[in-house]
XYZ file of C-alpha atoms in Angstrom:
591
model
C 107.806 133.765 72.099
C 105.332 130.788 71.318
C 104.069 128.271 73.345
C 105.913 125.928 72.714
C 109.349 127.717 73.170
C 108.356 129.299 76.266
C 107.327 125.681 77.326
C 110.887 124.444 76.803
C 112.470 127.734 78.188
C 110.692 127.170 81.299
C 110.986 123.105 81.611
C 115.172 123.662 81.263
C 115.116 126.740 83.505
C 113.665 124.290 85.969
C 116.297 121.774 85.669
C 118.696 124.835 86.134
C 116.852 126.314 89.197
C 116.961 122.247 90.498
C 120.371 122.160 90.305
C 121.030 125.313 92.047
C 118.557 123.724 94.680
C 121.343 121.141 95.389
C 123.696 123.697 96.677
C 121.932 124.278 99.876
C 121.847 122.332 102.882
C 120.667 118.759 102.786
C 119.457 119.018 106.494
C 117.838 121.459 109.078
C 114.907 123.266 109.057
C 114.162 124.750 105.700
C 113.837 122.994 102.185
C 116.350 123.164 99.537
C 114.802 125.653 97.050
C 116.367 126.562 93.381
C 115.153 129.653 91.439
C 115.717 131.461 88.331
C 114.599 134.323 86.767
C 113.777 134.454 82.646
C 112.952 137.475 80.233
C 109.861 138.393 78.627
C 112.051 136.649 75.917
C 112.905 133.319 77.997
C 116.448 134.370 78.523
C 118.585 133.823 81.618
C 118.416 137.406 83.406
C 119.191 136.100 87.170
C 119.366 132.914 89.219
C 119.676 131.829 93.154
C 118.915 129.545 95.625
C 118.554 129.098 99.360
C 121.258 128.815 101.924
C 119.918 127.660 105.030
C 117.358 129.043 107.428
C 118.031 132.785 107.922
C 119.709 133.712 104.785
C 117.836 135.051 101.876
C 115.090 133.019 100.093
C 115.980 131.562 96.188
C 113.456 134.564 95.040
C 114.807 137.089 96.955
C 118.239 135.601 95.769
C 117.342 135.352 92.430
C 115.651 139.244 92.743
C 118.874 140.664 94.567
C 121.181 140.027 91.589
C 119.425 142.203 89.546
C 118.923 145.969 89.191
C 115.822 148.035 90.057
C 112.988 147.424 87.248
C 114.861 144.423 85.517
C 112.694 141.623 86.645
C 109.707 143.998 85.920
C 107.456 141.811 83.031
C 109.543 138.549 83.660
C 108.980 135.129 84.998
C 109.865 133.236 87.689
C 110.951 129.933 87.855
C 111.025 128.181 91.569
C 110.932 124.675 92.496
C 108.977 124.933 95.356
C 105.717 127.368 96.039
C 106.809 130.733 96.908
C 106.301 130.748 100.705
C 103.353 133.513 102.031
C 104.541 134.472 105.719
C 106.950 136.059 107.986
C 109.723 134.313 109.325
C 112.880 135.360 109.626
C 112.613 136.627 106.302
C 109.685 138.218 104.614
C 107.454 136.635 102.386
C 108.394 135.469 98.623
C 104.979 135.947 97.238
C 105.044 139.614 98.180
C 108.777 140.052 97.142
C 107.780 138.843 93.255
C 104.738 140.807 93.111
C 106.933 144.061 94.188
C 110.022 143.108 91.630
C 106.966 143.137 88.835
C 107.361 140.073 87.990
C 104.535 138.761 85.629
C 104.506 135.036 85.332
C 105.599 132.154 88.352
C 105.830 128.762 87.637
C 106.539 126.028 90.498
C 106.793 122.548 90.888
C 105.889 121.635 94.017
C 103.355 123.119 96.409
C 104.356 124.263 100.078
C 102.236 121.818 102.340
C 102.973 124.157 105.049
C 100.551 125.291 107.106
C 101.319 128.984 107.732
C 104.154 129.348 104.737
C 101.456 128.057 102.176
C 99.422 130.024 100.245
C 102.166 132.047 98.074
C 100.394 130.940 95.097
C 96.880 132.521 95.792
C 98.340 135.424 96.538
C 100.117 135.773 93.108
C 97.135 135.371 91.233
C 95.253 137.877 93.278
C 97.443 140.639 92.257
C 97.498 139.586 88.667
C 100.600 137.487 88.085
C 100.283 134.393 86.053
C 100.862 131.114 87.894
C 101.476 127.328 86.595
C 102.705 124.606 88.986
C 103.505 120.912 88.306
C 106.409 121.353 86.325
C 109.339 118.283 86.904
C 106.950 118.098 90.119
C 108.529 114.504 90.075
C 112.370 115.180 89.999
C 111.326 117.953 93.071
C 109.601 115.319 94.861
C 112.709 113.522 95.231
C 114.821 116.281 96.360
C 112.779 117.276 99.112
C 110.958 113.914 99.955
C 112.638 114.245 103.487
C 111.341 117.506 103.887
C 108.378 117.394 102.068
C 107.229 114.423 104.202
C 107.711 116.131 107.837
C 105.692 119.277 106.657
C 102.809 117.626 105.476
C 102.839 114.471 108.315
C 103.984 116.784 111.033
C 106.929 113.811 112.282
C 110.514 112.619 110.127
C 110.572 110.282 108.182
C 111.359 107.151 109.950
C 113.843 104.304 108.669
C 114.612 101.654 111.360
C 117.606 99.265 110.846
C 118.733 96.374 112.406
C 120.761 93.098 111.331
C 119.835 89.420 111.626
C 121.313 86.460 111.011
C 120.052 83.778 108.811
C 118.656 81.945 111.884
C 116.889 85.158 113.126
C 119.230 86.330 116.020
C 120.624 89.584 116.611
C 123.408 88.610 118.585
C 125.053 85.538 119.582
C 123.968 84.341 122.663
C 127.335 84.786 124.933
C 127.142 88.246 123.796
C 130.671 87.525 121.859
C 129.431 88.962 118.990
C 130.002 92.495 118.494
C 128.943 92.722 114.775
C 127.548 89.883 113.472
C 127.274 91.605 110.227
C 130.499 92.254 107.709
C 132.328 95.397 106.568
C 129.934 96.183 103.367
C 127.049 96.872 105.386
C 128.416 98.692 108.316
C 129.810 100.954 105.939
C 126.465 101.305 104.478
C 125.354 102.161 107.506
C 127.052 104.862 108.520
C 126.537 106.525 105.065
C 122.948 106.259 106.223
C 123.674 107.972 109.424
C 125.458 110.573 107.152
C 122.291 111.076 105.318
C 119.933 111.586 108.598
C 119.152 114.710 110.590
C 119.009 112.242 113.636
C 120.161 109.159 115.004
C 117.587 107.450 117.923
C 118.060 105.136 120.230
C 116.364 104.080 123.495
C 118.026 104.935 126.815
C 118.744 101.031 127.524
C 121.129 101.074 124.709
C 122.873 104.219 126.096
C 123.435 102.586 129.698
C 124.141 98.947 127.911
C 126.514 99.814 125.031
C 126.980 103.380 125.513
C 127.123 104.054 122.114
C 129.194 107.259 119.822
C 126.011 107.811 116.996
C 128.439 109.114 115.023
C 128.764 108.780 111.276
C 132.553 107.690 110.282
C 134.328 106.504 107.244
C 136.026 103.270 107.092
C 138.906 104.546 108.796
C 137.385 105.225 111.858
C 137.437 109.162 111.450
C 134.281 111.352 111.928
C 132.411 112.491 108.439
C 131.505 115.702 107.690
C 127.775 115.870 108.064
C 126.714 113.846 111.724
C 123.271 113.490 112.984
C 121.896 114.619 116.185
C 121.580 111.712 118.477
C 118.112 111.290 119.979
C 117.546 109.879 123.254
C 114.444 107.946 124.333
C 113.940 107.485 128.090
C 113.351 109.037 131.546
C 117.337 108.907 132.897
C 119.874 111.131 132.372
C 123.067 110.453 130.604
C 125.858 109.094 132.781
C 128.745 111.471 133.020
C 130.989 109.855 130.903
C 128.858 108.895 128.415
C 130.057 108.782 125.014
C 127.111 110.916 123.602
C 128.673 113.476 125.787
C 131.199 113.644 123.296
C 129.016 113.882 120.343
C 129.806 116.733 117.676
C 125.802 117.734 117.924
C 124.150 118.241 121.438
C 121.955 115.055 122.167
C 118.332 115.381 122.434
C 116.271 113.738 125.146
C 113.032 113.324 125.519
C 110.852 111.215 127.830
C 109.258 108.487 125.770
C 106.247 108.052 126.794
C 104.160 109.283 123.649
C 105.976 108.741 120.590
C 103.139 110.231 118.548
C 104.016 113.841 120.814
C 107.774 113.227 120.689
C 108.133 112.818 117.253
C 106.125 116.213 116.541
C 108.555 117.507 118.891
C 111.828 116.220 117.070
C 110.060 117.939 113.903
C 109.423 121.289 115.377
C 112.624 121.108 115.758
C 113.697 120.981 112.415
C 114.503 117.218 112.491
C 112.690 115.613 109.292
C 114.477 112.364 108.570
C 115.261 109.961 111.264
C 117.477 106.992 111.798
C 116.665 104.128 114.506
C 119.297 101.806 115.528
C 117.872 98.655 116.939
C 119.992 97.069 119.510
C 121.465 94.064 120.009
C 118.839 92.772 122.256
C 115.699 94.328 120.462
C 113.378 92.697 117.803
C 112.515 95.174 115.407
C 108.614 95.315 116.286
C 107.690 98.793 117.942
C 108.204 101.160 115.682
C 106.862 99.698 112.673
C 103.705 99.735 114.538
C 103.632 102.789 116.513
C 104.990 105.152 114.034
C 104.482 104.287 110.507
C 107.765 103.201 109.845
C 108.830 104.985 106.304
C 112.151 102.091 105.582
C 113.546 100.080 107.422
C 116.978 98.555 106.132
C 118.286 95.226 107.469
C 121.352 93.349 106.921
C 121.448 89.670 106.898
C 125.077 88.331 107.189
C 124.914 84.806 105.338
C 125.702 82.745 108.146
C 124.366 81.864 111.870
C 124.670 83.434 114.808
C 123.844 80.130 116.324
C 126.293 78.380 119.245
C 129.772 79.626 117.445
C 131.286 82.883 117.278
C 132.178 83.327 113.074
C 135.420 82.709 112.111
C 137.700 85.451 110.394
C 137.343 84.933 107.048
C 133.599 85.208 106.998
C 133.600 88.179 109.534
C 135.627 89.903 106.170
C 133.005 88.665 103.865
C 130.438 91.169 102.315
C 126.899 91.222 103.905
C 124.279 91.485 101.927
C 122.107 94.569 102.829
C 118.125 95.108 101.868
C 116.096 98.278 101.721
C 112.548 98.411 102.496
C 110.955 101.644 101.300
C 107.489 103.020 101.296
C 108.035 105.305 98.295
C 108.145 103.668 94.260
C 111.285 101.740 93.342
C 112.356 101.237 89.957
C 112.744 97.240 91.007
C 111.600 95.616 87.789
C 108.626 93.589 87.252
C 110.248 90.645 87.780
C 113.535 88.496 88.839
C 115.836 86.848 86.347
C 116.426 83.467 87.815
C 118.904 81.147 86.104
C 122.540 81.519 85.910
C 125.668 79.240 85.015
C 128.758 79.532 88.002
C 130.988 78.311 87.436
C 133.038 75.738 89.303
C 132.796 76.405 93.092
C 135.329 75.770 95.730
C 134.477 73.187 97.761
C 132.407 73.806 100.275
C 132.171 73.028 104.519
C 131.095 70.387 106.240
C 127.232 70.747 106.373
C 125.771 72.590 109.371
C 121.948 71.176 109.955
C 119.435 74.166 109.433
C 121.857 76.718 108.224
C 121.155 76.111 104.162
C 119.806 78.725 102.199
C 119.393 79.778 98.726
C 118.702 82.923 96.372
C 116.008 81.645 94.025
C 118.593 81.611 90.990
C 117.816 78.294 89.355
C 121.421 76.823 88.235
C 120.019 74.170 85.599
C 117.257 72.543 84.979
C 117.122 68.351 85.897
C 115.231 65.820 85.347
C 114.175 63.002 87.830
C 115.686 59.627 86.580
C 114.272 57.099 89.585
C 111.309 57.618 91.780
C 111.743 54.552 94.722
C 109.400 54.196 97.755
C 111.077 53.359 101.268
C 108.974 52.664 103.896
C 108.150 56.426 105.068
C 110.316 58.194 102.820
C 110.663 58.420 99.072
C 113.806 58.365 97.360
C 114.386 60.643 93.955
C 117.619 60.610 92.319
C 118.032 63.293 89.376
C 119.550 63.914 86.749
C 122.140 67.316 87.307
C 125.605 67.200 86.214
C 125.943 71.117 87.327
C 124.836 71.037 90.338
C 126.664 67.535 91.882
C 129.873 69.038 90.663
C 131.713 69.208 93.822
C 128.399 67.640 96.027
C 129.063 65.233 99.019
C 126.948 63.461 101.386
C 125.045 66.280 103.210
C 124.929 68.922 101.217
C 122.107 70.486 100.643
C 120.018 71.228 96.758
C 116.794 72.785 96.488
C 114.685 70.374 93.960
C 111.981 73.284 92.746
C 112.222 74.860 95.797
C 112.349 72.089 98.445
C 115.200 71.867 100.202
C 116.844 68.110 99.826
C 119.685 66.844 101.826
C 122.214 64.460 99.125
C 122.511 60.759 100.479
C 124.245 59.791 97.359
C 125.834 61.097 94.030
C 127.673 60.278 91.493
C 129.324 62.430 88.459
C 125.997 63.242 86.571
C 123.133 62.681 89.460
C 122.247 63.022 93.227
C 119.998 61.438 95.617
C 117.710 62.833 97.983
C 115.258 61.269 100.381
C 111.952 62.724 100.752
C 110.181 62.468 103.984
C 106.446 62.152 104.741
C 105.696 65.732 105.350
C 107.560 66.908 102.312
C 105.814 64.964 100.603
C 102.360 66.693 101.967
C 103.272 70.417 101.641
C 104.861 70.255 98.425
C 104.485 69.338 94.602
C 106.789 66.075 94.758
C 103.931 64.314 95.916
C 103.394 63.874 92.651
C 107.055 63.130 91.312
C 107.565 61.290 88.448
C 110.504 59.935 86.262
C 111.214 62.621 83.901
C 109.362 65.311 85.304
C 111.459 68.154 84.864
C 112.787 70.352 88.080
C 114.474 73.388 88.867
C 118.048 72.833 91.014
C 120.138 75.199 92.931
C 122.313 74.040 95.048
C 122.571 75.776 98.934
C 124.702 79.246 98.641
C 128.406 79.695 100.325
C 129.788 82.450 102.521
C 130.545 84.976 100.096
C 128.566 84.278 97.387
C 126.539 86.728 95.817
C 122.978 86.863 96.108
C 121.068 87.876 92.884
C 117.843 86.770 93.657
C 116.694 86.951 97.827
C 116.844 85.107 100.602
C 115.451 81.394 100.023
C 115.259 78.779 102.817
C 114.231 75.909 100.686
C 111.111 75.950 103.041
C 108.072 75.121 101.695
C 105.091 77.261 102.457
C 102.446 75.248 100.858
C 101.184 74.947 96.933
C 99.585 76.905 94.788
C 97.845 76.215 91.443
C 98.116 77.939 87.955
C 95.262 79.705 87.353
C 96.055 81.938 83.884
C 98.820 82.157 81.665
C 98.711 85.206 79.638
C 101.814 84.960 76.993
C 102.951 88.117 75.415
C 105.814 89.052 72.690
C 108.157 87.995 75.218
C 107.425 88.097 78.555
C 104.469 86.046 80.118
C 102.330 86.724 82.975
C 101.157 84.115 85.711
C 98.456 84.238 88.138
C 98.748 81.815 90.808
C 96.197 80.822 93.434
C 97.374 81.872 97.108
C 96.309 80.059 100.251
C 94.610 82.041 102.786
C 97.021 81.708 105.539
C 99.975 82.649 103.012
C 97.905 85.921 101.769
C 99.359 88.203 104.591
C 102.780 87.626 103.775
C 102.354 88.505 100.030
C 102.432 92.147 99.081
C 102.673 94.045 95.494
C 106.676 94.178 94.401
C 107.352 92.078 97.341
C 109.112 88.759 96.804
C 108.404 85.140 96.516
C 109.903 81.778 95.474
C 107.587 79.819 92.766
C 109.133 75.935 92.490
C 112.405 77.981 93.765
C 112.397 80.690 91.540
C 113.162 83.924 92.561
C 110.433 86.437 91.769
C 108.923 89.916 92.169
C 105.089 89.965 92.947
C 103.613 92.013 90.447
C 100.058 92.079 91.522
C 97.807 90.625 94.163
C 94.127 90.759 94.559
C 91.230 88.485 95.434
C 87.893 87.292 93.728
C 85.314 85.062 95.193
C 87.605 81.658 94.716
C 90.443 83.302 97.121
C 93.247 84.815 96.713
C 95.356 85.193 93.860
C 98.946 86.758 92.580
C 100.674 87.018 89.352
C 104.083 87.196 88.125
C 105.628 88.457 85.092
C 108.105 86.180 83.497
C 111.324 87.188 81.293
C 112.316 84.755 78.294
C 115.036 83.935 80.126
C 113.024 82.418 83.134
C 111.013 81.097 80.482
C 113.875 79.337 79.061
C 115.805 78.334 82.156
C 112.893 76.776 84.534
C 110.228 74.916 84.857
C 108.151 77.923 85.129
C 108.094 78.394 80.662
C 106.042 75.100 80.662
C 103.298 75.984 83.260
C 99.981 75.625 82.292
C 96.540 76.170 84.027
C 95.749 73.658 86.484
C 99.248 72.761 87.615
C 100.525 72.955 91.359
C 103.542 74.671 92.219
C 105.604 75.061 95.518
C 105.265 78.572 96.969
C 107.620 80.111 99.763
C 106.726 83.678 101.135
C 109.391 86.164 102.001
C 111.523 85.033 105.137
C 111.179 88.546 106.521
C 107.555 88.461 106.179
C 107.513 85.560 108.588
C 109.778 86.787 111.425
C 107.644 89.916 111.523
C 104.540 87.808 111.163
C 105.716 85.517 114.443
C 107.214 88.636 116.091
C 103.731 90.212 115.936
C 102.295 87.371 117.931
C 104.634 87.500 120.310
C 103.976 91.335 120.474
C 100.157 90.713 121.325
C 100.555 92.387 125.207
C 102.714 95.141 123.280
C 105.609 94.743 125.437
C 108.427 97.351 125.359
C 111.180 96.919 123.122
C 114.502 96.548 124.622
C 116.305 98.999 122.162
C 113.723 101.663 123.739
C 113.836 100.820 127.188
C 115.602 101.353 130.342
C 116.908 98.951 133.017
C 115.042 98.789 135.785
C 110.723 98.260 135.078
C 108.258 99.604 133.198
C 107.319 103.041 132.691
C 111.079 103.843 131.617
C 110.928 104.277 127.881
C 108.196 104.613 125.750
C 105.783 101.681 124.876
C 104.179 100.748 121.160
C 100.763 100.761 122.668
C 101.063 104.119 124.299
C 102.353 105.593 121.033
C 99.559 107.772 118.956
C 99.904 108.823 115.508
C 101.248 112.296 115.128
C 98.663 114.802 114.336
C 98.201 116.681 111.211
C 97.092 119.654 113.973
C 100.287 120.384 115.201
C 100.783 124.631 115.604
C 104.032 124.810 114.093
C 105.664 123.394 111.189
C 108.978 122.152 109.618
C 109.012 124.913 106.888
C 108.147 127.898 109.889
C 111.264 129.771 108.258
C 109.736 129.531 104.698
């Protein structure tokens, strides 16, 4: 067999011993591993995988369905790195080298600390060994499980939902959900998907909660995390978690650094925090190293008035944070043509917001001083159809209120300190514009969540055109800096975009965006050249956590983690140390 051929026997046996991976359990304490065995002449001889933690290994799997002397000369194909100690099984390293088997090839290696090793100890008793291969497509299999070995704690995703006027609840406590059937679904897949469900022991005694994963008919799903317990008090009696298919967990609180080695001793490698509805999602970004978070944004208020039916039926849109790659593209398309929309409310003061999806491009038509405002009027057939007095339009970003309109053009008054954060300071009469007008309940949201705030401006520092797509570097201001990160978002003269690079140099700080023709086309953005201001609003997320960080400097105890009754109940940010890469056992102990 040449190279080549036993290259391409070996790369498909992989995707063969990756799909027998699959078939084991998603969750507990061992890693889902797929092998199969191939002849001297890369044929198919023998396959298996693992089961769960005290069943047979995917080698000794693989080896069982085959007679004495068969595998002797042939070569193993795993997906993970045959494990080198004694658990409950023996060791896979050993069990190849016995079966005669000449040639192992891996993708990933075991990071654990005591199962590791299989590798060495295949080459020192002569068997060929190559690892690396679809290391990638492994990676995400076991990226659970492959984070909790080698950072000896789960990986952490912490969700809570906000409305657009940052509150978690309304303030009567009326509001059971504030968010709408979309994302609690989504939720409860996620709780699906965990090994465990945490929440602080404040919740428990406040809302006693279930933790348990259902489908949208209320009933239980098959797979159901184990619900984790914060605090220093015991469950009450009738507690609901009492009732729980998996036996709760409860540990003290007071180091989160100790308690989450604990949770993965025990076999616990993905975890799933469910802020309350009192809590501020601050605490465990900080204190753990917060893997995701998800957070659902209903697109409304929470605000004075409990929501009416029809929008508590109305789709909420839902947005993942993760620390591993995305396959988010380099940047947003922003324009689109709606068509006609119903009409809308009556305008609610502060409760506008927008998605950064420019809906035409106007042009300003009258520029008219008055006193201490300014009045524009512009040019927009789209976006008046269906405008009244109040409504709301973002003019290249900046959120205008209409004082009058007529079938082709709106007016908008622009007040002093508009005027001084922003690019209309320089407004003109036919200075093109970018227009959206303010987005209903229900709509959906194809760029992110725009306020029509102004941040400040930033100035065109390169334009570097391509075949199609162009890239733009724009200047940031220092205080706007922190709340601008790589594939994060931002609004440019109320454009949607993805951040496809930051950095500084000795004038400050910079970012760039890559443009698509049809941004090009559709906004204001296709005529920038160097030298020219533009409006810039950061991420609204980015800003609550910024302001929730200040208000965190004394590191007081989240609510969602803490128990009525004083401090020292719970566990405290501050207190919390990093989990140690020292830790005497491991997450793969069975491997």
């Amino acid at each position: 067999m040449t190279t080549a051929t036993r290259t391409t026997a070996e790369a498909d046996a992989m995707r063969r011993a990756l799909e027998l991976a699959e078939r084991g359990p998603a969750t507990g304490v061992n890693p889902r591993v797929g092998c199969v065995i191939l002849s001297p002449d890369g044929e198919v001889i023998a396959d298996g995988w693992h089961r769960g933690a005290g069943t047979a290994h995917a080698e000794v799997d693989a080896l069982d369905a085959l007679d004495p002397g068969a595998a002797r000369g042939a070569t193993a194909i795993v997906t993970l790195e045959p494990c080198n100690h004694v658990g409950r099984t023996g060791p896979c390293a050993r069990a190849l080298v016995d079966a005669g088997i000449a040639r192992v090839v891996y993708a990933v290696a075991d990071p654990g600390p005591h199962s590791a090793g299989g590798a060495q100890t295949l080459r020192d008793a002569g068997v060929d060994v190559e690892s690396g291969v679809l290391a990638d497509e492994v990676e995400a299999l076991l990226e659970d499980w492959l984070f909790a070995a080698r950072e000896r704690r789960p990986r952490i995703t912490v969700k809570w939902a906000s409305s657009l006027d940052g509150r978690v609840a309304a303030a009567d406590g009326t509001s059971r959900w504030i968010t709408g059937d979309h994302a609690r679904a989504d939720v409860h897949r996620r709780r699906a998907a965990a090994d465990a469900i945490a929440v602080g022991a404040g919740t428990v005694l406040a809302d006693d909660p279930a933790l348990t994963a259902r489908d949208d008919h209320g009933a239980l799903l098959e797979d159901q995390p184990v619900p984790v317990v914060f605090g220093r008090r015991p469950l009450p009696e009738g507690a609901a978690l009492r009732s729980h298919p998996r036996e709760p967990i409860l540990l003290a609180g007071g180091d989160l650094g100790a308690d989450l080695e604990e949770l993965q001793r025990r076999g616990i490698r993905s975890l799933f925090v469910e802020e309350a509805r009192r809590s501020r999602p601050r605490s465990w970004p900080r204190a753990s190293s917060t893997n995701c978070s998800s957070t659902s944004l209903p697109p409304s208020s929470a605000g004075l008035e409990p929501r009416s039916a029809t929008s508590a039926s109305r789709p909420s849109p839902t947005r993942h944070d993760c620390a591993s790659p995305t396959s988010c593209a380099s940047a947003t398309t922003c324009s689109s043509s709606p068509g006609r929309r119903t009409p809308r409310p009556p305008p609610q003061e502060g409760r506008d917001m927008f998605t950064g999806i420019i809906e035409e491009l106007g042009r300003v038509t009258r520029v008219e001083p008055r006193a201490d405002v300014v009045r524009v009027t512009v040019h927009g057939p789209k976006v008046v159809d269906g405008v009244r007095h109040g409504d709301s339009i973002a003019v290249s970003g900046v959120c205008l209120t209409v004082v009058d309109s007529d079938a082709e053009s709106f007016s908008a008054d622009v007040m002093a300190q508009t005027l001084a954060m922003s690019t209309l300071d320089t407004v003109a009469i036919d200075r093109a514009v970018n227009l959206e007008r303010a987005a209903l309940v229900g709509d959906r949201l194809g760029g992110h969540i725009v306020q029509g705030h102004i941040d400040g401006t930033g100035e065109v520092l390169q334009v570097t055109p391509g075949e199609a797509w162009s890239v733009v570097r724009f200047s940031l201001p220092a205080p706007l800096a922190p709340l601008v990160v790589d594939k994060g978002s931002i609004a440019v003269d109320g454009v949607s975009l993805t951040v496809s690079a930051i950095g500084d140099d000795p004038d400050g700080s910079w970012f760039e965006v890559s443009l698509i023709p049809e941004t090009l086309a559709a906004t204001t953005l296709g005529t920038l050249e160097a030298g020219d201001r533009v409006n810039l609003e950061t991420d609204v997320l980015a800003r609550h956590v910024q302001r929730m960080l200040r208000l965190d400097t004394h590191r007081a105890l989240p609510s969602s983690l803490a128990e009525p009754g004083g401090p020292g109940s719970g566990f405290s940010a501050g207190d919390a140390a990093p989990a140690s890469d020292s830790a005497s056992t491991t997450i793969g102990g069975d491997r």
